[in-house]
Short mmCIF file of C-alpha atoms in Angstrom, two decimals:
data_model
loop_
_atom_site.label_atom_id
_atom_site.label_comp_id
_atom_site.label_asym_id
_atom_site.label_seq_id
_atom_site.Cartn_x
_atom_site.Cartn_y
_atom_site.Cartn_z
CA MET A 20 0.14 -0.11 0.08
CA ASP A 21 1.27 3.40 -0.92
CA PHE A 22 1.65 5.89 1.98
CA THR A 23 3.54 9.07 2.63
CA ILE A 24 5.19 10.41 5.83
CA ARG A 25 5.17 13.97 5.94
CA ALA A 26 5.44 16.93 8.67
CA ALA A 27 2.46 17.81 10.30
CA SER A 28 0.88 21.24 9.69
CA LEU A 29 -2.01 23.16 11.47
CA ASP A 30 -4.38 21.64 9.34
CA ASP A 31 -3.74 18.02 10.71
CA CYS A 32 -4.77 18.87 14.23
CA LYS A 33 -8.17 17.72 13.87
CA ASP A 34 -7.01 14.30 12.78
CA ILE A 35 -4.18 14.07 15.45
CA SER A 36 -6.83 14.92 18.00
CA ARG A 37 -9.00 12.11 16.58
CA MET A 38 -6.12 9.70 16.54
CA ILE A 39 -4.90 10.64 20.19
CA LEU A 40 -8.38 9.75 21.39
CA LYS A 41 -8.39 6.32 19.54
CA LEU A 42 -4.75 5.73 21.01
CA ALA A 43 -6.06 6.49 24.46
CA GLU A 44 -8.93 4.09 23.89
CA HIS A 45 -6.61 1.49 23.03
CA ASP A 46 -4.51 1.97 26.01
CA ASN A 47 -7.88 2.32 28.26
CA VAL A 48 -7.07 5.85 29.54
CA SER A 49 -9.56 8.03 27.56
CA ASP A 50 -10.72 9.66 30.72
CA GLN A 51 -7.12 11.09 31.04
CA ILE A 52 -7.28 13.16 27.74
CA LYS A 53 -7.41 16.76 28.56
CA ILE A 54 -5.90 17.81 25.16
CA THR A 55 -8.10 19.42 22.60
CA GLN A 56 -7.66 20.21 18.79
CA ARG A 57 -7.16 23.79 19.81
CA ASP A 58 -4.54 22.91 22.52
CA LEU A 59 -2.42 21.15 19.53
CA GLU A 60 -3.03 24.07 17.33
CA GLN A 61 -1.39 26.38 20.06
CA ASP A 62 1.17 24.30 21.63
CA GLY A 63 2.62 22.79 18.47
CA PHE A 64 2.38 25.40 15.70
CA SER A 65 3.19 28.55 17.58
CA LYS A 66 6.59 30.32 17.60
CA ASN A 67 8.26 28.10 20.27
CA PRO A 68 6.41 24.81 19.77
CA PHE A 69 6.15 22.31 22.68
CA PHE A 70 6.21 19.32 20.27
CA HIS A 71 6.54 18.44 16.53
CA GLY A 72 4.37 16.06 14.61
CA ILE A 73 4.65 13.71 11.44
CA ILE A 74 1.67 12.41 9.48
CA ALA A 75 1.12 9.09 7.68
CA GLU A 76 -1.12 9.69 4.69
CA VAL A 77 -2.53 7.13 2.13
CA PRO A 78 -4.05 7.95 -1.38
CA GLU A 79 -7.69 9.02 -1.63
CA HIS A 80 -8.36 5.42 -2.96
CA PHE A 81 -7.35 3.72 0.00
CA LYS A 82 -9.03 5.68 2.50
CA SER A 83 -10.24 4.19 5.70
CA ARG A 84 -13.77 2.65 6.08
CA ASP A 85 -15.13 6.07 7.67
CA GLY A 86 -13.26 8.17 5.09
CA HIS A 87 -9.75 9.24 6.55
CA THR A 88 -6.80 9.38 4.54
CA LYS A 89 -4.67 10.37 7.49
CA VAL A 90 -4.08 7.00 9.16
CA GLY A 91 -1.29 7.60 11.58
CA TYR A 92 0.77 9.93 13.41
CA SER A 93 3.86 10.46 15.62
CA LEU A 94 4.43 13.53 18.11
CA TYR A 95 8.18 14.18 19.17
CA PHE A 96 10.28 16.63 20.62
CA TYR A 97 14.06 17.10 21.46
CA THR A 98 15.30 16.57 24.73
CA TYR A 99 18.83 16.31 26.44
CA SER A 100 20.75 13.76 28.53
CA SER A 101 23.58 15.32 30.79
CA TRP A 102 25.33 11.93 29.95
CA LYS A 103 24.96 11.72 26.22
CA GLY A 104 23.75 15.01 25.08
CA ARG A 105 20.90 15.73 22.49
CA ALA A 106 18.03 13.36 22.29
CA VAL A 107 14.65 13.00 20.62
CA TYR A 108 11.73 11.84 22.38
CA MET A 109 8.60 10.02 20.80
CA GLU A 110 5.56 10.94 22.74
CA ASP A 111 3.13 8.95 20.45
CA LEU A 112 3.21 6.29 17.55
CA TYR A 113 -0.09 5.33 16.37
CA VAL A 114 -1.35 3.60 13.31
CA MET A 115 -4.97 3.01 12.51
CA PRO A 116 -5.88 -0.63 13.33
CA GLU A 117 -7.15 -1.10 9.65
CA PHE A 118 -3.80 0.06 8.32
CA ARG A 119 -1.55 -2.09 10.72
CA GLY A 120 1.02 -4.56 9.36
CA LYS A 121 1.84 -2.53 6.30
CA GLY A 122 5.04 -0.88 7.80
CA ILE A 123 3.52 2.54 8.51
CA GLY A 124 4.44 2.37 12.20
CA LYS A 125 7.96 1.55 11.45
CA ALA A 126 8.08 4.42 8.69
CA LEU A 127 6.88 6.68 11.23
CA MET A 128 9.34 5.69 13.78
CA ALA A 129 12.11 5.71 11.12
CA LYS A 130 11.18 9.15 10.31
CA VAL A 131 11.49 10.33 13.86
CA SER A 132 14.86 8.53 14.18
CA GLN A 133 16.02 10.41 10.95
CA LEU A 134 14.98 13.69 11.98
CA GLY A 135 16.73 13.23 15.38
CA LEU A 136 19.86 12.03 13.81
CA ALA A 137 20.04 15.06 11.46
CA ALA A 138 19.58 17.29 14.70
CA GLY A 139 22.57 15.45 16.27
CA CYS A 140 20.59 13.27 18.67
CA THR A 141 22.22 10.03 19.87
CA GLN A 142 19.16 8.71 21.55
CA LEU A 143 15.44 7.99 20.63
CA ASN A 144 13.66 7.67 23.84
CA PHE A 145 10.01 6.92 24.66
CA THR A 146 7.74 5.21 27.23
CA VAL A 147 5.63 1.81 26.92
CA LEU A 148 3.21 0.53 29.28
CA ASP A 149 4.28 -2.75 30.58
CA TRP A 150 1.11 -4.77 29.57
CA ASN A 151 1.18 -3.41 26.13
CA LYS A 152 3.29 -6.59 25.02
CA SER A 153 2.80 -6.38 21.11
CA SER A 154 4.12 -2.71 21.30
CA LEU A 155 7.08 -3.76 23.40
CA ASP A 156 7.85 -6.80 21.01
CA PHE A 157 7.52 -4.31 17.95
CA TYR A 158 9.87 -1.95 19.53
CA ARG A 159 12.37 -4.50 20.71
CA LYS A 160 12.58 -6.02 17.04
CA GLN A 161 13.70 -2.23 16.22
CA GLY A 162 16.57 -2.81 18.41
CA CYS A 163 15.35 -0.72 21.57
CA TRP A 164 15.82 -1.67 25.07
CA ASP A 165 14.16 -1.26 28.29
CA VAL A 166 16.11 1.35 30.29
CA THR A 167 13.69 0.62 33.25
CA SER A 168 14.09 -3.07 33.38
CA ASP A 169 17.77 -2.85 32.68
CA LEU A 170 19.11 0.00 34.64
CA GLY A 171 16.02 0.63 37.11
CA TYR A 172 14.87 3.95 35.85
CA HIS A 173 11.72 5.00 37.28
CA CYS A 174 9.51 7.86 35.85
CA MET A 175 8.48 10.17 38.52
CA ARG A 176 5.80 12.95 38.25
CA CYS A 177 4.58 15.97 40.44
CA GLU A 178 1.50 17.60 39.07
CA GLY A 179 -1.96 19.32 40.62
CA ASP A 180 -1.58 20.68 44.26
CA ALA A 181 1.82 19.23 44.84
CA LEU A 182 3.39 20.90 41.77
CA GLU A 183 1.64 24.50 42.88
CA HIS A 184 2.67 23.92 46.49
CA LEU A 185 6.34 23.33 45.16
CA GLY A 186 6.08 26.32 42.71
CA GLY A 187 4.84 28.51 45.44
CA HIS A 188 7.74 27.49 47.80
CA LEU A 189 9.97 29.94 46.34
CA HIS A 190 7.72 33.21 47.52
CA PHE A 191 9.60 32.51 50.82
CA THR A 192 13.34 31.52 49.64
CA ASP A 193 13.98 32.79 46.17
CA GLN A 194 16.37 35.75 45.82
CA SER A 195 16.39 36.08 41.98
CA GLN A 196 13.77 37.33 39.53
CA MET B 277 22.87 29.70 54.87
CA ASP B 278 22.15 32.41 52.18
CA PHE B 279 21.94 31.14 48.57
CA THR B 280 20.58 32.61 45.27
CA ILE B 281 18.87 30.50 42.64
CA ARG B 282 19.40 31.99 39.21
CA ALA B 283 19.27 31.25 35.37
CA ALA B 284 22.32 29.67 34.06
CA SER B 285 24.45 31.50 31.69
CA LEU B 286 27.23 30.45 29.18
CA ASP B 287 29.64 31.32 32.08
CA ASP B 288 28.14 28.64 34.14
CA CYS B 289 28.95 25.73 31.89
CA LYS B 290 32.48 24.82 33.44
CA ASP B 291 30.68 24.57 36.69
CA ILE B 292 27.74 22.60 35.43
CA SER B 293 30.28 20.17 33.76
CA ARG B 294 32.20 19.75 37.00
CA MET B 295 28.97 18.88 38.94
CA ILE B 296 27.47 16.58 36.18
CA LEU B 297 30.69 14.56 36.60
CA LYS B 298 30.07 14.66 40.52
CA LEU B 299 26.53 13.41 40.05
CA ALA B 300 27.53 10.78 37.76
CA GLU B 301 30.26 9.59 40.38
CA HIS B 302 27.43 9.51 42.90
CA ASP B 303 25.34 7.37 40.48
CA ASN B 304 28.39 5.15 39.71
CA VAL B 305 28.04 6.10 35.83
CA SER B 306 30.99 8.09 35.18
CA ASP B 307 32.09 6.06 32.42
CA GLN B 308 28.77 6.91 30.64
CA ILE B 309 29.51 10.73 30.64
CA LYS B 310 30.27 11.78 27.13
CA ILE B 311 29.21 15.59 27.72
CA THR B 312 31.89 18.33 27.75
CA GLN B 313 31.78 21.90 28.76
CA ARG B 314 31.69 22.89 25.15
CA ASP B 315 28.60 20.56 24.49
CA LEU B 316 26.81 22.38 27.32
CA GLU B 317 27.78 25.80 25.79
CA GLN B 318 26.59 24.84 22.14
CA ASP B 319 23.38 22.80 23.21
CA GLY B 320 22.28 24.94 26.00
CA PHE B 321 23.08 28.49 24.85
CA SER B 322 22.58 28.71 21.10
CA LYS B 323 19.61 30.04 19.44
CA ASN B 324 17.31 26.99 19.90
CA PRO B 325 18.60 25.45 23.11
CA PHE B 326 18.16 21.80 23.85
CA PHE B 327 17.74 22.58 27.67
CA HIS B 328 17.72 25.24 30.26
CA GLY B 329 19.63 25.42 33.37
CA ILE B 330 19.56 27.07 36.77
CA ILE B 331 22.33 27.56 39.27
CA ALA B 332 22.33 27.46 43.22
CA GLU B 333 25.14 29.99 44.33
CA VAL B 334 26.42 30.99 47.84
CA PRO B 335 27.96 34.07 48.78
CA GLU B 336 31.97 34.19 48.77
CA HIS B 337 32.42 33.66 52.41
CA PHE B 338 30.44 30.34 52.32
CA LYS B 339 32.61 28.98 49.53
CA SER B 340 33.15 25.26 49.49
CA ARG B 341 36.29 23.71 50.69
CA ASP B 342 37.96 23.54 47.26
CA GLY B 343 36.64 27.32 46.50
CA HIS B 344 33.29 26.94 44.77
CA THR B 345 30.44 29.28 45.14
CA LYS B 346 28.25 27.35 42.42
CA VAL B 347 27.21 24.71 44.68
CA GLY B 348 24.17 23.06 42.96
CA TYR B 349 22.21 22.94 39.59
CA SER B 350 19.30 21.76 37.51
CA LEU B 351 18.98 21.36 34.06
CA TYR B 352 15.43 21.41 32.44
CA PHE B 353 13.41 21.41 29.47
CA TYR B 354 9.88 21.30 28.13
CA THR B 355 8.04 18.57 26.97
CA TYR B 356 4.50 17.60 25.85
CA SER B 357 2.00 14.94 26.92
CA SER B 358 -0.58 14.23 24.17
CA TRP B 359 -3.01 13.44 27.44
CA LYS B 360 -2.26 16.67 29.27
CA GLY B 361 -0.26 19.11 27.26
CA ARG B 362 2.62 21.37 28.44
CA ALA B 363 4.98 19.53 30.82
CA VAL B 364 8.51 20.38 32.18
CA TYR B 365 11.20 17.74 32.56
CA MET B 366 14.01 18.02 35.18
CA GLU B 367 16.85 16.22 33.78
CA ASP B 368 19.13 16.75 36.67
CA LEU B 369 18.97 18.12 40.29
CA TYR B 370 22.34 18.34 42.15
CA VAL B 371 23.51 19.90 45.35
CA MET B 372 27.25 19.40 46.32
CA PRO B 373 27.45 17.20 49.36
CA GLU B 374 28.77 19.69 51.94
CA PHE B 375 25.60 21.89 51.06
CA ARG B 376 22.95 19.28 51.69
CA GLY B 377 20.36 19.47 54.19
CA LYS B 378 20.00 23.41 53.73
CA GLY B 379 16.91 23.59 51.54
CA ILE B 380 18.89 24.02 48.16
CA GLY B 381 17.87 21.07 46.41
CA LYS B 382 14.21 21.96 47.55
CA ALA B 383 14.63 25.32 46.29
CA LEU B 384 16.17 24.38 42.70
CA MET B 385 13.14 22.02 42.34
CA ALA B 386 10.79 24.87 43.37
CA LYS B 387 12.15 27.08 40.89
CA VAL B 388 11.87 24.59 38.14
CA SER B 389 8.32 24.00 39.12
CA GLN B 390 7.69 27.81 39.08
CA LEU B 391 9.13 28.33 35.62
CA GLY B 392 7.07 25.31 34.42
CA LEU B 393 3.78 26.69 35.82
CA ALA B 394 4.48 30.14 34.36
CA ALA B 395 4.89 28.51 30.86
CA GLY B 396 1.60 26.90 31.17
CA CYS B 397 2.70 23.31 32.51
CA THR B 398 0.71 20.93 34.44
CA GLN B 399 3.27 18.02 35.20
CA LEU B 400 6.85 18.20 36.48
CA ASN B 401 8.67 14.84 35.24
CA PHE B 402 11.99 13.44 35.85
CA THR B 403 13.52 9.86 36.37
CA VAL B 404 15.22 8.34 39.46
CA LEU B 405 17.17 5.12 39.55
CA ASP B 406 15.39 2.70 41.75
CA TRP B 407 18.21 1.83 44.05
CA ASN B 408 18.46 5.80 44.93
CA LYS B 409 16.41 5.46 48.07
CA SER B 410 17.30 8.80 49.62
CA SER B 411 16.35 10.94 46.45
CA LEU B 412 13.02 8.97 45.99
CA ASP B 413 12.26 9.62 49.85
CA PHE B 414 13.00 13.31 49.02
CA TYR B 415 10.80 13.35 46.10
CA ARG B 416 7.89 11.67 47.76
CA LYS B 417 7.90 14.16 50.57
CA GLN B 418 7.27 16.78 47.73
CA GLY B 419 4.40 15.11 46.40
CA CYS B 420 5.55 13.41 43.60
CA TRP B 421 4.48 9.92 42.58
CA ASP B 422 6.13 6.89 40.74
CA VAL B 423 4.60 6.72 37.36
CA THR B 424 6.58 3.39 36.67
CA SER B 425 5.42 1.57 39.72
CA ASP B 426 1.72 2.84 39.86
CA LEU B 427 1.19 2.77 36.14
CA GLY B 428 3.65 0.63 34.70
CA TYR B 429 5.58 3.02 32.51
CA HIS B 430 8.74 1.48 31.09
CA CYS B 431 11.47 3.93 29.73
CA MET B 432 12.68 2.72 26.21
CA ARG B 433 15.57 3.63 24.12
CA CYS B 434 16.87 3.27 21.03
CA GLU B 435 20.69 4.39 20.18
CA GLY B 436 23.97 3.60 18.30
CA ASP B 437 23.69 1.01 15.32
CA ALA B 438 20.04 0.50 16.02
CA LEU B 439 19.12 4.19 15.78
CA GLU B 440 21.46 4.52 12.63
CA HIS B 441 19.86 1.47 11.01
CA LEU B 442 16.03 2.64 11.94
CA GLY B 443 16.88 6.11 10.67
CA GLY B 444 18.31 4.57 7.39
CA HIS B 445 15.13 2.70 6.89
CA LEU B 446 13.60 5.56 5.15
CA HIS B 447 15.89 5.54 2.27
CA PHE B 448 13.65 2.76 0.85
CA THR B 449 9.93 3.72 1.93
CA ASP B 450 10.18 7.55 2.53
CA GLN B 451 8.20 9.60 -0.18
CA SER B 452 8.51 13.03 1.63
CA GLN B 453 11.49 15.33 1.85
#
């Protein structure tokens, strides 16, 4: 099947938003999604974007049963390791179920890798839920390794009241502005 | 003890590089460090920086036994969650051993939180090695939670030959330039 991988534009945010919801349904986390099409437009396509995106698109005659030609996407951004330097982080990788097994997911991941290498990155990082064995198998086949299992890395998070409290702590101690 | 938290500048890269090596010694990973002072200067203080930094500094009369007044640092950058939107990632948080227990680490973390909140972020993320119990305790006290233990997130990585191979895959399938 012919498909194209290209940079996402503002006009793709409606489809990215649709696919983010589909990916969340697959991961059983639909209730966690706070991001709207408008958030994506503001945060990804303004002067200092928080992320970049790529789209997998098929020709009109291969469109999905419900009429979509944008059938996959990846969101990524650049990060930094104080050990190894420039890195690229793949936040999402998604292909609509009826288009899987055609190399589209691998092509999206390859494009993120290619863009990362071109920007001087030496690592591609991402996270996977441990129950998602089919994704883990796919990534292992591409030569990826599990930093959490092998080195003991744990992802930690601060949010909500705890983050507000922490950020407010500086009213008392911060001497810089 | 008086101390100041301020944005890092190009002139701080020598001290940041020194402290990155000290942090790596603490984590038993000194052999993993490929980053030099020059990398930090190029990657953090050019037009499109890959990271930002803050420095904890003490007055001259409180300087360390070996003469340093820059006694702690944090590196951070902005990321994105396709569930929750803007986020800030704390790559490193370090305070020289002789200056611990004085609130400097918490003040550095609070500053990253404050900067993240000001930029519209709803999450502060970071990773901790699972054997580093004192750090885990410190972070839990600040209200942070362990996304790996609680939700099953695993950090995955592709690098070296595997990344080159993946990035090269598009010579065959990519139709975009």
